[in-house]
mmCIF file of C-alpha atoms in Angstrom:
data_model
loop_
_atom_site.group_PDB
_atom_site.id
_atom_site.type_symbol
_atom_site.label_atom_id
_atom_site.label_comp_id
_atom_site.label_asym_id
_atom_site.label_seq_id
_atom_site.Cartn_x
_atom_site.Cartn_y
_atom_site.Cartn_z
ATOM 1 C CA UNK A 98 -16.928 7.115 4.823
ATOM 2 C CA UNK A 99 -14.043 6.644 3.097
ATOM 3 C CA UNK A 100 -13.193 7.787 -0.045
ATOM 4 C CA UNK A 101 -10.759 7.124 -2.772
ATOM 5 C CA UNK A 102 -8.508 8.810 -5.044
ATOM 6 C CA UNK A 103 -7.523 6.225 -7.582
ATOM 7 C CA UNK A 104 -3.820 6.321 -9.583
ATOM 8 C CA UNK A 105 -3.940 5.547 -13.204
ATOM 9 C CA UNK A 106 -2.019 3.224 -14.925
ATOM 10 C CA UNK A 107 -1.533 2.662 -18.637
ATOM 11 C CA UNK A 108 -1.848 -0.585 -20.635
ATOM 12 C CA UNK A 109 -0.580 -1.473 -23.997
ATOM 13 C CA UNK A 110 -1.799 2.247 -24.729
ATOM 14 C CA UNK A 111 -5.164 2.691 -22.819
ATOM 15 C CA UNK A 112 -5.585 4.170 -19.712
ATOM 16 C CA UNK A 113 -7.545 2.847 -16.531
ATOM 17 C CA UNK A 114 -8.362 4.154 -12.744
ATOM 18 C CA UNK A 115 -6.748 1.811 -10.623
ATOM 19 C CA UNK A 116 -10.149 -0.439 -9.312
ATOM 20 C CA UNK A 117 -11.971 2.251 -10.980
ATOM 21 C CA UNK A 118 -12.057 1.056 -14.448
ATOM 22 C CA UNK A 119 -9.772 -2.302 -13.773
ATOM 23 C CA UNK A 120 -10.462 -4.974 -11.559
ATOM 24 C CA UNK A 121 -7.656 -7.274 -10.282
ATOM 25 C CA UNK A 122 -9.185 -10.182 -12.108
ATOM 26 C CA UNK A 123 -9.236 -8.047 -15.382
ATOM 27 C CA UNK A 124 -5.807 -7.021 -14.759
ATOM 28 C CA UNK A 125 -4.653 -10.589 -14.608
ATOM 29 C CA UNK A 126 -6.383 -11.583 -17.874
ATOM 30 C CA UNK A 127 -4.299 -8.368 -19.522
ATOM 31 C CA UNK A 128 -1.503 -9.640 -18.546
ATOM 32 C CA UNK A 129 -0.145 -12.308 -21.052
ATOM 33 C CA UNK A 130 -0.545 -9.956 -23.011
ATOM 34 C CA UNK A 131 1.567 -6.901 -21.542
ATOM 35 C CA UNK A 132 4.010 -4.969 -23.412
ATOM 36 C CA UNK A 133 3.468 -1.288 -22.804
ATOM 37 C CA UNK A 134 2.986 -0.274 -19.842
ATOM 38 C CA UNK A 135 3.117 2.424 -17.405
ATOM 39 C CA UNK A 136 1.503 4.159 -14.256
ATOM 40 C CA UNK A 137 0.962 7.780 -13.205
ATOM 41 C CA UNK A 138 -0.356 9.721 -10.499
ATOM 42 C CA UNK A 139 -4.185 11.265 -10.658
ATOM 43 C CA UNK A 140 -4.475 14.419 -11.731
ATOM 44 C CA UNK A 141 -5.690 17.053 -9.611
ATOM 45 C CA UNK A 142 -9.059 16.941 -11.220
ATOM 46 C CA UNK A 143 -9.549 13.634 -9.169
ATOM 47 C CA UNK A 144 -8.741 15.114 -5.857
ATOM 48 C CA UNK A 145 -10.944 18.462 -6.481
ATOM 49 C CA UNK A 146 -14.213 15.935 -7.358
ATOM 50 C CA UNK A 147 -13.190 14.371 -3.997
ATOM 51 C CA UNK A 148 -12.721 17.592 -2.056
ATOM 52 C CA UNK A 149 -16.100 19.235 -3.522
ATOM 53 C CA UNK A 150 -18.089 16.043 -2.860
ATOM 54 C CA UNK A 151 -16.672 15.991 1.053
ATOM 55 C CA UNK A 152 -17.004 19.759 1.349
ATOM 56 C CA UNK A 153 -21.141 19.426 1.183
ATOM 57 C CA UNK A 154 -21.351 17.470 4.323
ATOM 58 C CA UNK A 155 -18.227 18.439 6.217
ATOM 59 C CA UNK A 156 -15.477 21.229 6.299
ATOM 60 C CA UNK A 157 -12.439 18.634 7.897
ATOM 61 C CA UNK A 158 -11.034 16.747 5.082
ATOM 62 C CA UNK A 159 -8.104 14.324 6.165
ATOM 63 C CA UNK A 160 -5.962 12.210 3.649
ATOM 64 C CA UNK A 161 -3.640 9.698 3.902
ATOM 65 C CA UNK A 162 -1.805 9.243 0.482
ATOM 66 C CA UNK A 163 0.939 6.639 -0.427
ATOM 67 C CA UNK A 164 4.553 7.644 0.350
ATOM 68 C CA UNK A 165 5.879 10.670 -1.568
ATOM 69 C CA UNK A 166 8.900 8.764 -2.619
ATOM 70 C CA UNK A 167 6.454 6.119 -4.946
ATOM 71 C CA UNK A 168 4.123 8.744 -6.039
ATOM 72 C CA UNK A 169 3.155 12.585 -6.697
ATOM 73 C CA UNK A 170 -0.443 11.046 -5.472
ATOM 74 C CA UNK A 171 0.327 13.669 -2.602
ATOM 75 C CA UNK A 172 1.887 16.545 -4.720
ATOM 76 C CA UNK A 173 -0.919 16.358 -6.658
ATOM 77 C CA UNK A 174 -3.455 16.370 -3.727
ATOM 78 C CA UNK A 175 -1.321 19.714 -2.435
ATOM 79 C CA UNK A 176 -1.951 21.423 -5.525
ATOM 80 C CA UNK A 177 -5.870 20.786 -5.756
ATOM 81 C CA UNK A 178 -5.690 21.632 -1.946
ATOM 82 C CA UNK A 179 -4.388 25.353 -2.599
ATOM 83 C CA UNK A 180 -7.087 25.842 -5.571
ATOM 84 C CA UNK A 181 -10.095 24.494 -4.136
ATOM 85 C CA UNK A 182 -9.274 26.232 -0.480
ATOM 86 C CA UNK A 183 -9.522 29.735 -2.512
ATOM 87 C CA UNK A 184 -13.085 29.266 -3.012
ATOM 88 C CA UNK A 185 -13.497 27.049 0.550
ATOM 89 C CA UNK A 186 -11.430 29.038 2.740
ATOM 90 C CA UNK A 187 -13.557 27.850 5.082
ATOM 91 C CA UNK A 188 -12.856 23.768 4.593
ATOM 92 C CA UNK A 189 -9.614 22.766 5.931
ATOM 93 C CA UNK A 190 -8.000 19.735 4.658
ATOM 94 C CA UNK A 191 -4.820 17.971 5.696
ATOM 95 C CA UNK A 192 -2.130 16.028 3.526
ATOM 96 C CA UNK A 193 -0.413 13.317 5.240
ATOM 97 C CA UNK A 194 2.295 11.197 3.854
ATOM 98 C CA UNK A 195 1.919 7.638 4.689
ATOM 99 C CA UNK A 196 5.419 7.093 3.867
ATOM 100 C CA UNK A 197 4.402 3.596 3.155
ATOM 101 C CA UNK A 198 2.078 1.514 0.661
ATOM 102 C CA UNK A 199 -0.817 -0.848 -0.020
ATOM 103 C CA UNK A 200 -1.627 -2.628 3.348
ATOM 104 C CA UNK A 201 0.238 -0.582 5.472
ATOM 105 C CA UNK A 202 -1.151 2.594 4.386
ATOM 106 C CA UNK A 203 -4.742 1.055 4.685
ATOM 107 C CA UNK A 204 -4.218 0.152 8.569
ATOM 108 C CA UNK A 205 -3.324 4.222 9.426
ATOM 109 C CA UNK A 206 -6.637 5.402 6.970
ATOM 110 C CA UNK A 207 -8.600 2.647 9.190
ATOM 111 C CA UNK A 208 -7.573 4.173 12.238
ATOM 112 C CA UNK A 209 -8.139 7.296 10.731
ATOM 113 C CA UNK A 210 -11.582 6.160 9.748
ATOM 114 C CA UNK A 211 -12.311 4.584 13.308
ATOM 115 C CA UNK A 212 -11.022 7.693 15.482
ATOM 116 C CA UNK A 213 -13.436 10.693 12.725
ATOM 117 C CA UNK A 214 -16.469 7.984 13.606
ATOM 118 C CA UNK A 215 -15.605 8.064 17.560
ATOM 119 C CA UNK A 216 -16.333 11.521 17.303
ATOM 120 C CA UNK A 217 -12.436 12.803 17.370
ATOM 121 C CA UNK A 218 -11.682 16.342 15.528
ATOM 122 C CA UNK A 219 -9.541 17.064 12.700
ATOM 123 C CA UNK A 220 -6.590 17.906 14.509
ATOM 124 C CA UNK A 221 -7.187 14.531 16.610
ATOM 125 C CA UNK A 222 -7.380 12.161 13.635
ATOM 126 C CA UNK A 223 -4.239 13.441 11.801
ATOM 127 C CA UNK A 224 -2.738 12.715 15.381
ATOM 128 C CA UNK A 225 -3.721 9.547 15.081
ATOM 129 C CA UNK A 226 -2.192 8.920 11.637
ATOM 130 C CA UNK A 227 0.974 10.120 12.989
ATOM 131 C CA UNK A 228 1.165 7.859 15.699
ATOM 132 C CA UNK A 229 -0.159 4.739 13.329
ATOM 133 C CA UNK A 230 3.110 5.916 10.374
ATOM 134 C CA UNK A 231 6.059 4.711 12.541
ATOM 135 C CA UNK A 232 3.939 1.664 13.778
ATOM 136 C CA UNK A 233 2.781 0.099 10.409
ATOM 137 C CA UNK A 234 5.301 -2.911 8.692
ATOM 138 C CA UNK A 235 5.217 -4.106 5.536
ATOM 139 C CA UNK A 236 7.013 -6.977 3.528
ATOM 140 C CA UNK A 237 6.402 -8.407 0.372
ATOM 141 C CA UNK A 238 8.701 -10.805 -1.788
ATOM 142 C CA UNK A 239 8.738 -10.470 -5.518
ATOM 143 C CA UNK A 240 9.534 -13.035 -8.263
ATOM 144 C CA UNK A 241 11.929 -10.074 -9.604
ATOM 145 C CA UNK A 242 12.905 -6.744 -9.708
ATOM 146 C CA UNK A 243 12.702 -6.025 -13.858
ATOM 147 C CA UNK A 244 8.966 -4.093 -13.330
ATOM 148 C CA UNK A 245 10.096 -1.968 -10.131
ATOM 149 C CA UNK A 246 13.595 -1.270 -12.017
ATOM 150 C CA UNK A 247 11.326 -0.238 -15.059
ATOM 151 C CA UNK A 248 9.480 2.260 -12.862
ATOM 152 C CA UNK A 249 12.398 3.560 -10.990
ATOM 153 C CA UNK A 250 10.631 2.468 -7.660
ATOM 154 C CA UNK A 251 13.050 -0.663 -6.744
ATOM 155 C CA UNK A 252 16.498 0.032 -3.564
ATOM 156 C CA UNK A 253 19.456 -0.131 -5.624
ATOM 157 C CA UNK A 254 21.408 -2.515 -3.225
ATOM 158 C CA UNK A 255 18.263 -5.013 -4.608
ATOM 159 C CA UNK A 256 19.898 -4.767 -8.292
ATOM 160 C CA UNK A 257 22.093 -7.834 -7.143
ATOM 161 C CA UNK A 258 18.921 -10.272 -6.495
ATOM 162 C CA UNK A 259 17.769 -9.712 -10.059
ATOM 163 C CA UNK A 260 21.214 -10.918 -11.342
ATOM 164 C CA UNK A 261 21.195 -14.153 -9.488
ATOM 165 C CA UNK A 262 17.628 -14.716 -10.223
ATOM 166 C CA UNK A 263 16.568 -15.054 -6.156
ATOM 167 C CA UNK A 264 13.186 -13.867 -5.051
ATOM 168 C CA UNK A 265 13.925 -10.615 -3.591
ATOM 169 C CA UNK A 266 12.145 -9.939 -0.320
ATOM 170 C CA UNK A 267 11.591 -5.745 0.277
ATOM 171 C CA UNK A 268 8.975 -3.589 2.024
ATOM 172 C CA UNK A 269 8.523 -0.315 4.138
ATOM 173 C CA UNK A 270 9.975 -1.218 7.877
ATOM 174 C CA UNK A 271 12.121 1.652 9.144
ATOM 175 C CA UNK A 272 9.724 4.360 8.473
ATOM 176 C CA UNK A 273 12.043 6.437 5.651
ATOM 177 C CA UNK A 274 9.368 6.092 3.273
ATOM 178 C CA UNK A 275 11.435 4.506 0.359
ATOM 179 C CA UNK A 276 11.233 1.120 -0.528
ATOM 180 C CA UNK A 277 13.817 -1.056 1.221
ATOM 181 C CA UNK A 278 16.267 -4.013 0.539
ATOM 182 C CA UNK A 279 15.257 -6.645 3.231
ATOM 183 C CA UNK A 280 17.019 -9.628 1.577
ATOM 184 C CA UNK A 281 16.241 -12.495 -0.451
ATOM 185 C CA UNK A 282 15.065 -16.162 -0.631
ATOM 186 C CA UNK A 283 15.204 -19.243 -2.615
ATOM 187 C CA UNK A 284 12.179 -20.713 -3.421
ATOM 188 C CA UNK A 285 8.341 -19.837 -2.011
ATOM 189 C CA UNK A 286 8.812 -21.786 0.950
ATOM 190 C CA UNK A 287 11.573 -20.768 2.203
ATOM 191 C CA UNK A 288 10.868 -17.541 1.118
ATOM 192 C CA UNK A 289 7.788 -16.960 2.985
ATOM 193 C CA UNK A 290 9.546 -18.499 6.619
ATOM 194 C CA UNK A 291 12.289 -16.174 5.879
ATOM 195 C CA UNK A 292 9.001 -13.329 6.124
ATOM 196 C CA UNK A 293 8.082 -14.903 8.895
ATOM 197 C CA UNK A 294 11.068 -15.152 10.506
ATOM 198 C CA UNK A 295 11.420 -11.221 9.737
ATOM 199 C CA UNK A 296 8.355 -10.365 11.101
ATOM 200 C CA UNK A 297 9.703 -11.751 14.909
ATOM 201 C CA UNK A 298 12.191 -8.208 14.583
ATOM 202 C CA UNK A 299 8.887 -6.404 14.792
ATOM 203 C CA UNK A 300 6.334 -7.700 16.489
ATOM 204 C CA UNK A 301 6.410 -9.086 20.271
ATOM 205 C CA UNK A 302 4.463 -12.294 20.204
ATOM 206 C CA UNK A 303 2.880 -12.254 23.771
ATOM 207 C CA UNK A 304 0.660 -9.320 22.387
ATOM 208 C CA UNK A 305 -1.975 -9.508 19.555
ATOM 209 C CA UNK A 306 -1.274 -8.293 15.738
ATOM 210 C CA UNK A 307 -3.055 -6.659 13.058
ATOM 211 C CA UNK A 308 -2.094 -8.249 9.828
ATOM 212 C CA UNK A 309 -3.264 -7.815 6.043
ATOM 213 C CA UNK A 310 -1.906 -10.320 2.991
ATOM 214 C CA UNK A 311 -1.863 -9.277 -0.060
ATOM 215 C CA UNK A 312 -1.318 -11.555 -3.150
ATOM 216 C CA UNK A 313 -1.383 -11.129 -7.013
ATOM 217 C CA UNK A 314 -2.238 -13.766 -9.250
ATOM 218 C CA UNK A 315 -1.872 -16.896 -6.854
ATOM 219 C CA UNK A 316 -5.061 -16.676 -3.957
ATOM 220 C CA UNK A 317 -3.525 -20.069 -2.589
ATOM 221 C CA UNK A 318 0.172 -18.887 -2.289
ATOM 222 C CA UNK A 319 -1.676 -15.609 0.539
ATOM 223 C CA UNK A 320 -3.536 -18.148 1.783
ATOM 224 C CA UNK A 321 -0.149 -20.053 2.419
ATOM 225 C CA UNK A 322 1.476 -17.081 3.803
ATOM 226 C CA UNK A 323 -1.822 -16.163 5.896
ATOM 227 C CA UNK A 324 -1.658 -19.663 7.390
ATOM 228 C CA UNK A 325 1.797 -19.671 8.172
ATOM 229 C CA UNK A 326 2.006 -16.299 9.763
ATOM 230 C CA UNK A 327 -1.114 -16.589 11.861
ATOM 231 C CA UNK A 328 0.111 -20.126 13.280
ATOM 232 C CA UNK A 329 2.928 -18.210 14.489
ATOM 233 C CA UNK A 330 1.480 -15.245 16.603
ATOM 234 C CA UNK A 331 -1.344 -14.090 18.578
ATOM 235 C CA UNK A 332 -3.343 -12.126 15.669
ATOM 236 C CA UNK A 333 -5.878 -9.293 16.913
ATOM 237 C CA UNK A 334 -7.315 -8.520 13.091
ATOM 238 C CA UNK A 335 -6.892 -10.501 9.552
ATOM 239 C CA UNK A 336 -7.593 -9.453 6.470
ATOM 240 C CA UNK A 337 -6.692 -11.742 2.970
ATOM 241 C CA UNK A 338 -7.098 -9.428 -0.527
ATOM 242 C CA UNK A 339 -5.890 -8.815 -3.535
ATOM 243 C CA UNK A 340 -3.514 -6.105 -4.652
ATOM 244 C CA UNK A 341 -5.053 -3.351 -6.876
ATOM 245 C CA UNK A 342 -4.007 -3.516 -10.428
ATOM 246 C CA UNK A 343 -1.639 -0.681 -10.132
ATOM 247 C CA UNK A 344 0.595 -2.599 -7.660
ATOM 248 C CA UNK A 345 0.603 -5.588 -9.911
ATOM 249 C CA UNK A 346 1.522 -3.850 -12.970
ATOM 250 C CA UNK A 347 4.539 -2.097 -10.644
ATOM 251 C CA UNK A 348 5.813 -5.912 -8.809
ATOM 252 C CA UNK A 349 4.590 -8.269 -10.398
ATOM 253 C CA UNK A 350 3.726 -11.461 -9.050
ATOM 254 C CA UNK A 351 4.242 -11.179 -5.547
ATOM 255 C CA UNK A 352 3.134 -12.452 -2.090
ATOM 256 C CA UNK A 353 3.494 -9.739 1.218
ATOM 257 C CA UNK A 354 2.342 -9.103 4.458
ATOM 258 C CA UNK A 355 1.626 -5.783 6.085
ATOM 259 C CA UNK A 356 1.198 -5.739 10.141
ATOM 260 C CA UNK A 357 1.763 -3.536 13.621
ATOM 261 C CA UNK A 358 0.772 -3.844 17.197
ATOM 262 C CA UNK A 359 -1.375 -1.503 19.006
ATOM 263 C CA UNK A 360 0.040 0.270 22.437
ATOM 264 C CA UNK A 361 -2.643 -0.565 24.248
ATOM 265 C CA UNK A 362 -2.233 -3.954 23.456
ATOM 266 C CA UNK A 363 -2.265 -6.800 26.439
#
């Protein structure tokens, strides 16, 4: 039961739902072909269909959108929130900012999901998002910065990695909700222990991990990361897929991890 508001994204002049109209694997055949491009958050036309199609079989509506600093995803779910609510006064519906992305963001609406099916109230699953936002990692290294400058979405202390032509390696790890500089490697290899290596900051490897891998155009190079990773810690949950075509058309080609540890734990 859970339901999706999907960003658009704009391709050589035609627009697309993110998944909705464009698959990964048609994304990737687009792409020799890009020149144009651009993405944009739904309007609030999506999130009212969403909110009236909930509101027949329930009147607690929680949302987890992707950070406020990559998107107006949530602005625009605020907005549809204050018309629809003054015909529903009697549906209440809460906003949460992930202040994180793709994999990361998944794990807190899973928990979400998993707590609203165990019976827990409204007030009681956007508890549990709030505990899952500090918890949640994510890391992904990039074979450049030129589509995230494009956008406006990439740290400016990256700039430097696009210069020397290094893959830069950035994510969402300190809970601010922007993205964040977390260095740079030469090389997939070495670039993928260097994640690994990272990931030993966050995650105590006597107790088991939740991990997702994303990749873009190259299955083999998540499966390389997936292997590598799981060899190296005691992994609870694992989950390989690809990113949606909106992420691709923002990074690139790109390989990343997302991950946290629950506090209960052993």
């Amino acid at each position: 039961d859970i339901s999706l508001i999907p960003v658009y994204l704009t391709i050589n002049g035609k627009e697309y739902r993110d998944r909705f109209d464009l698959s990964p694997d048609d994304f990737w055949k687009l792409y020799p072909d890009l020149q144009d491009y651009n993405t944009s958050a739904p309007p609030m036309a999506e999130s009212l269909q969403v909110f009236e199609r909930l509101s027949k079989k329930t009147s607690d509506i929680a949302c987890a959108f992707v950070s406020k600093s990559l998107s107006a995803t949530a602005e625009a779910a605020l907005q549809a929130r204050q018309i629809f609510q003054k015909d529903n006064p009697g549906v209440n519906i809460e906003i949460i900012d992930s202040r994180t992305a793709a994999g990361a963001q998944a794990f807190i609406v899973l928990e979400m999901a998993r707590a609203a099916r165990a019976g827990k109230n409204l007030s009681e699953v956007v508890a549990t998002a709030n505990e899952m936002i500090p918890k949640v990692k994510y890391i992904t290294a990039l074979e450049g910065l030129k589509r995230l400058i494009k956008i406006g979405r990439a740290p400016k202390t990256a700039y430097i990695g696009e210069l020397f032509q290094v893959k830069p390696i950035i994510g969402h790890v300190n809970n601010t909700g922007i993205v964040e500089n977390l260095g740079r490697g030469r090389g997939t290899e070495k670039t993928m222990l260097k994640i690994a290596e990272m990931m030993e900051s966050y995650v105590n490897r006597g107790r088991p991990v939740n991990l997702t891998f994303h990749y873009t155009n190259s299955i083999e190079e998540g499966e390389k990361l997936k292997d590598l990773i799981t060899s190296r810690f005691n992994v609870a949950e694992c989950n390989l897929t690809p990113y949606s075509p909106v992420i691709c058309l923002a990074i690139g080609p790109a390989t990343s991890v997302a991950f946290y540890q629950s506090d209960d734990a052993d």
